[in-house]
Amino acid sequence: MKRVPLGILGSGKGSNCRAIFESIKSGALAAEVRVVISDVFDAPILDIAREFSVPNAYLPPGRFHTRLEPQAEADLLRMLREAGVELVVLAGFMRILKSPMLEAFTRRIVNIHPSLLPKFPGLEAWKQALVAGEKMTGCTVHYVDEQIDHGDIIAQSEVPILPNDTPESLHARIQIAEHELYPTAIGQICRKLSAG
Ligand code: GRF
């Protein structure tokens, strides 16, 4: 089967990126990571890419905090195109993507979020679920659109909230679920893409 070329974007520790690399290595995920790009110069996700000998790059984001400067977004698009990327995978990428990227990769940008969307979009979603007194939360893989943590849902996995959970313990269990869910969901999308 054709290996779908992926581009992974992340700003942080990259545990989901590692899960994707491991799933590819084990043969479970028919994809190939062409490039890992981070808006954070020393983000661990770039070290993980180096560990797996995957091309990687730092993208200077410009002067904004929540999005890329237009030139940076144009550079990002160019880098992804040069690498032949067909599916963009956000793995803890902390900036909102705008129209040039969204238009170039319509329904070809996916994200994972640590809640059962549409509940609790935004930051520290696990803490939001805990504070709201929920009994169940989880994680969601979804297509990316112009709104934050929004867009058609591809897959979800539930994680129960235990009586003695702290934000840290809950977040850790959600991440374990993410590492299972994200490669599986990407696999489903890749199968659809290769089937045309
Ligand atoms: C994940 O919890 C994901 O849900 C959110 O950002 C976090 C990234 O974690 N979008 P990591 O960098 O993959 O460890």
GROMACS .gro file of C-alpha atoms and ligand atoms in nm:
model
  210
    1MET     CA    1   0.000   0.000   0.000
    2LYS     CA    2   0.108   0.356  -0.071
    3ARG     CA    3   0.273   0.531   0.223
    4VAL     CA    4   0.101   0.867   0.267
    5PRO     CA    5   0.356   1.148   0.314
    6LEU     CA    6   0.295   1.329   0.643
    7GLY     CA    7   0.419   1.660   0.780
    8ILE     CA    8   0.403   1.690   1.159
    9LEU     CA    9   0.383   2.029   1.333
   10GLY     CA   10   0.441   2.065   1.705
   11SER     CA   11   0.554   2.309   1.971
   12GLY     CA   12   0.628   2.088   2.269
   13LYS     CA   13   0.738   1.753   2.400
   14GLY     CA   14   0.624   1.549   2.102
   15SER     CA   15   0.491   1.238   2.270
   16ASN     CA   16   0.221   1.204   2.001
   17CYS     CA   17   0.486   1.246   1.731
   18ARG     CA   18   0.683   0.963   1.892
   19ALA     CA   19   0.370   0.744   1.898
   20ILE     CA   20   0.323   0.809   1.524
   21PHE     CA   21   0.689   0.724   1.449
   22GLU     CA   22   0.659   0.403   1.651
   23SER     CA   23   0.338   0.303   1.480
   24ILE     CA   24   0.503   0.352   1.139
   25LYS     CA   25   0.810   0.157   1.252
   26SER     CA   26   0.597  -0.134   1.373
   27GLY     CA   27   0.426  -0.151   1.033
   28ALA     CA   28   0.083  -0.065   1.174
   29LEU     CA   29   0.064   0.278   1.009
   30ALA     CA   30   0.120   0.297   0.631
   31ALA     CA   31   0.262   0.647   0.626
   32GLU     CA   32   0.595   0.820   0.598
   33VAL     CA   33   0.689   1.134   0.793
   34ARG     CA   34   0.859   1.364   0.544
   35VAL     CA   35   0.923   1.652   0.783
   36VAL     CA   36   0.868   1.768   1.143
   37ILE     CA   37   0.840   2.144   1.188
   38SER     CA   38   0.831   2.341   1.512
   39ASP     CA   39   0.774   2.707   1.594
   40VAL     CA   40   0.986   2.655   1.909
   41PHE     CA   41   1.361   2.642   1.849
   42ASP     CA   42   1.447   2.393   2.125
   43ALA     CA   43   1.122   2.193   2.130
   44PRO     CA   44   1.179   1.827   2.225
   45ILE     CA   45   0.965   1.723   1.925
   46LEU     CA   46   1.260   1.824   1.702
   47ASP     CA   47   1.493   1.598   1.907
   48ILE     CA   48   1.249   1.310   1.856
   49ALA     CA   49   1.256   1.370   1.480
   50ARG     CA   50   1.639   1.361   1.490
   51GLU     CA   51   1.628   1.040   1.697
   52PHE     CA   52   1.420   0.879   1.420
   53SER     CA   53   1.636   1.039   1.145
   54VAL     CA   54   1.342   1.237   1.008
   55PRO     CA   55   1.408   1.576   0.841
   56ASN     CA   56   1.313   1.856   1.078
   57ALA     CA   57   1.311   2.232   1.090
   58TYR     CA   58   1.256   2.527   1.316
   59LEU     CA   59   1.012   2.781   1.172
   60PRO     CA   60   1.060   3.129   1.322
   61PRO     CA   61   0.697   3.224   1.395
   62GLY     CA   62   0.727   3.603   1.388
   63ARG     CA   63   0.595   3.851   1.637
   64PHE     CA   64   0.250   3.711   1.717
   65HIS     CA   65   0.179   3.473   2.005
   66THR     CA   66  -0.119   3.274   1.886
   67ARG     CA   67  -0.063   3.256   1.511
   68LEU     CA   68   0.216   3.264   1.257
   69GLU     CA   69   0.312   3.586   1.089
   70PRO     CA   70   0.195   3.576   0.721
   71GLN     CA   71   0.551   3.533   0.594
   72ALA     CA   72   0.607   3.245   0.837
   73GLU     CA   73   0.287   3.077   0.724
   74ALA     CA   74   0.394   3.118   0.360
   75ASP     CA   75   0.731   2.962   0.450
   76LEU     CA   76   0.554   2.676   0.625
   77LEU     CA   77   0.341   2.608   0.319
   78ARG     CA   78   0.647   2.610   0.096
   79MET     CA   79   0.835   2.369   0.325
   80LEU     CA   80   0.543   2.127   0.334
   81ARG     CA   81   0.501   2.141  -0.044
   82GLU     CA   82   0.873   2.092  -0.106
   83ALA     CA   83   0.860   1.785   0.117
   84GLY     CA   84   0.564   1.650  -0.083
   85VAL     CA   85   0.339   1.637   0.223
   86GLU     CA   86  -0.019   1.522   0.161
   87LEU     CA   87  -0.149   1.519   0.519
   88VAL     CA   88  -0.056   1.772   0.787
   89VAL     CA   89  -0.064   1.636   1.142
   90LEU     CA   90  -0.078   1.880   1.431
   91ALA     CA   91   0.078   1.728   1.741
   92GLY     CA   92   0.071   1.993   2.011
   93PHE     CA   93   0.114   2.283   1.768
   94MET     CA   94   0.021   2.592   1.968
   95ARG     CA   95  -0.064   2.833   1.685
   96ILE     CA   96  -0.381   2.886   1.485
   97LEU     CA   97  -0.341   2.819   1.113
   98LYS     CA   98  -0.493   3.071   0.874
   99SER     CA   99  -0.634   3.073   0.523
  100PRO     CA  100  -0.321   3.008   0.310
  101MET     CA  101  -0.260   2.680   0.491
  102LEU     CA  102  -0.628   2.593   0.534
  103GLU     CA  103  -0.695   2.653   0.164
  104ALA     CA  104  -0.389   2.463   0.046
  105PHE     CA  105  -0.467   2.162   0.268
  106THR     CA  106  -0.847   2.153   0.283
  107ARG     CA  107  -0.951   1.850   0.494
  108ARG     CA  108  -0.587   1.752   0.499
  109ILE     CA  109  -0.492   1.901   0.834
  110VAL     CA  110  -0.577   1.704   1.147
  111ASN     CA  111  -0.535   1.777   1.517
  112ILE     CA  112  -0.566   1.592   1.845
  113HIS     CA  113  -0.727   1.765   2.142
  114PRO     CA  114  -0.738   1.640   2.502
  115SER     CA  115  -1.116   1.646   2.558
  116LEU     CA  116  -1.432   1.501   2.409
  117LEU     CA  117  -1.502   1.788   2.169
  118PRO     CA  118  -1.720   1.989   2.135
  119LYS     CA  119  -1.675   2.003   2.513
  120PHE     CA  120  -1.378   2.198   2.646
  121PRO     CA  121  -1.193   2.348   2.351
  122GLY     CA  122  -0.892   2.564   2.435
  123LEU     CA  123  -0.608   2.532   2.680
  124GLU     CA  124  -0.574   2.271   2.958
  125ALA     CA  125  -0.890   2.093   2.852
  126TRP     CA  126  -0.831   1.815   3.109
  127LYS     CA  127  -0.837   2.076   3.388
  128GLN     CA  128  -1.156   2.226   3.245
  129ALA     CA  129  -1.323   1.883   3.255
  130LEU     CA  130  -1.206   1.822   3.614
  131VAL     CA  131  -1.327   2.164   3.736
  132ALA     CA  132  -1.663   2.110   3.563
  133GLY     CA  133  -1.713   1.792   3.767
  134GLU     CA  134  -1.731   1.563   3.463
  135LYS     CA  135  -1.717   1.186   3.517
  136MET     CA  136  -1.580   1.119   3.170
  137THR     CA  137  -1.346   1.299   2.937
  138GLY     CA  138  -1.104   1.182   2.669
  139CYS     CA  139  -0.945   1.293   2.345
  140THR     CA  140  -1.062   1.382   1.996
  141VAL     CA  141  -0.900   1.369   1.653
  142HIS     CA  142  -1.058   1.622   1.419
  143TYR     CA  143  -1.008   1.804   1.092
  144VAL     CA  144  -0.877   2.158   1.138
  145ASP     CA  145  -1.085   2.456   1.028
  146GLU     CA  146  -1.064   2.829   1.097
  147GLN     CA  147  -1.193   2.795   1.454
  148ILE     CA  148  -0.995   2.669   1.752
  149ASP     CA  149  -1.038   2.298   1.834
  150HIS     CA  150  -1.331   2.279   1.594
  151GLY     CA  151  -1.397   2.096   1.267
  152ASP     CA  152  -1.540   1.756   1.181
  153ILE     CA  153  -1.464   1.486   1.432
  154ILE     CA  154  -1.274   1.184   1.302
  155ALA     CA  155  -1.235   0.972   1.616
  156GLN     CA  156  -1.270   0.992   1.994
  157SER     CA  157  -1.153   0.790   2.288
  158GLU     CA  158  -1.308   0.811   2.635
  159VAL     CA  159  -1.108   0.837   2.957
  160PRO     CA  160  -1.292   0.812   3.291
  161ILE     CA  161  -1.223   1.078   3.555
  162LEU     CA  162  -1.139   0.907   3.884
  163PRO     CA  163  -1.239   1.049   4.226
  164ASN     CA  164  -0.880   1.118   4.332
  165ASP     CA  165  -0.760   1.254   3.995
  166THR     CA  166  -0.536   1.560   3.988
  167PRO     CA  167  -0.493   1.761   3.666
  168GLU     CA  168  -0.157   1.588   3.621
  169SER     CA  169  -0.283   1.230   3.670
  170LEU     CA  170  -0.579   1.290   3.440
  171HIS     CA  171  -0.366   1.452   3.172
  172ALA     CA  172  -0.121   1.159   3.185
  173ARG     CA  173  -0.405   0.907   3.129
  174ILE     CA  174  -0.549   1.115   2.845
  175GLN     CA  175  -0.207   1.119   2.679
  176ILE     CA  176  -0.189   0.738   2.696
  177ALA     CA  177  -0.525   0.731   2.514
  178GLU     CA  178  -0.398   0.986   2.260
  179HIS     CA  179  -0.095   0.773   2.175
  180GLU     CA  180  -0.332   0.488   2.086
  181LEU     CA  181  -0.600   0.697   1.911
  182TYR     CA  182  -0.391   0.931   1.695
  183PRO     CA  183  -0.192   0.673   1.494
  184THR     CA  184  -0.509   0.465   1.448
  185ALA     CA  185  -0.710   0.765   1.322
  186ILE     CA  186  -0.425   0.877   1.095
  187GLY     CA  187  -0.418   0.522   0.956
  188GLN     CA  188  -0.789   0.546   0.869
  189ILE     CA  189  -0.737   0.880   0.692
  190CYS     CA  190  -0.432   0.747   0.505
  191ARG     CA  191  -0.632   0.448   0.381
  192LYS     CA  192  -0.900   0.686   0.248
  193LEU     CA  193  -0.639   0.910   0.085
  194SER     CA  194  -0.459   0.623  -0.084
  195ALA     CA  195  -0.789   0.484  -0.209
  196GLY     CA  196  -0.841   0.825  -0.375
  197GRF     C1  197  -0.161   1.677   2.346
  197GRF     O1  198  -0.216   1.655   2.473
  197GRF     C2  199  -0.266   1.718   2.247
  197GRF     O2  200  -0.391   1.674   2.281
  197GRF     C3  201  -0.261   1.868   2.252
  197GRF     O3  202  -0.127   1.901   2.276
  197GRF     C4  203  -0.065   1.794   2.347
  197GRF     C5  204   0.063   1.762   2.278
  197GRF     O4  205   0.140   1.671   2.352
  197GRF     N1  206  -0.311   1.926   2.130
  197GRF     P1  207   0.272   1.608   2.292
  197GRF     O5  208   0.364   1.724   2.255
  197GRF     O6  209   0.233   1.525   2.175
  197GRF     O7  210   0.328   1.527   2.405
   0.00000   0.00000   0.00000
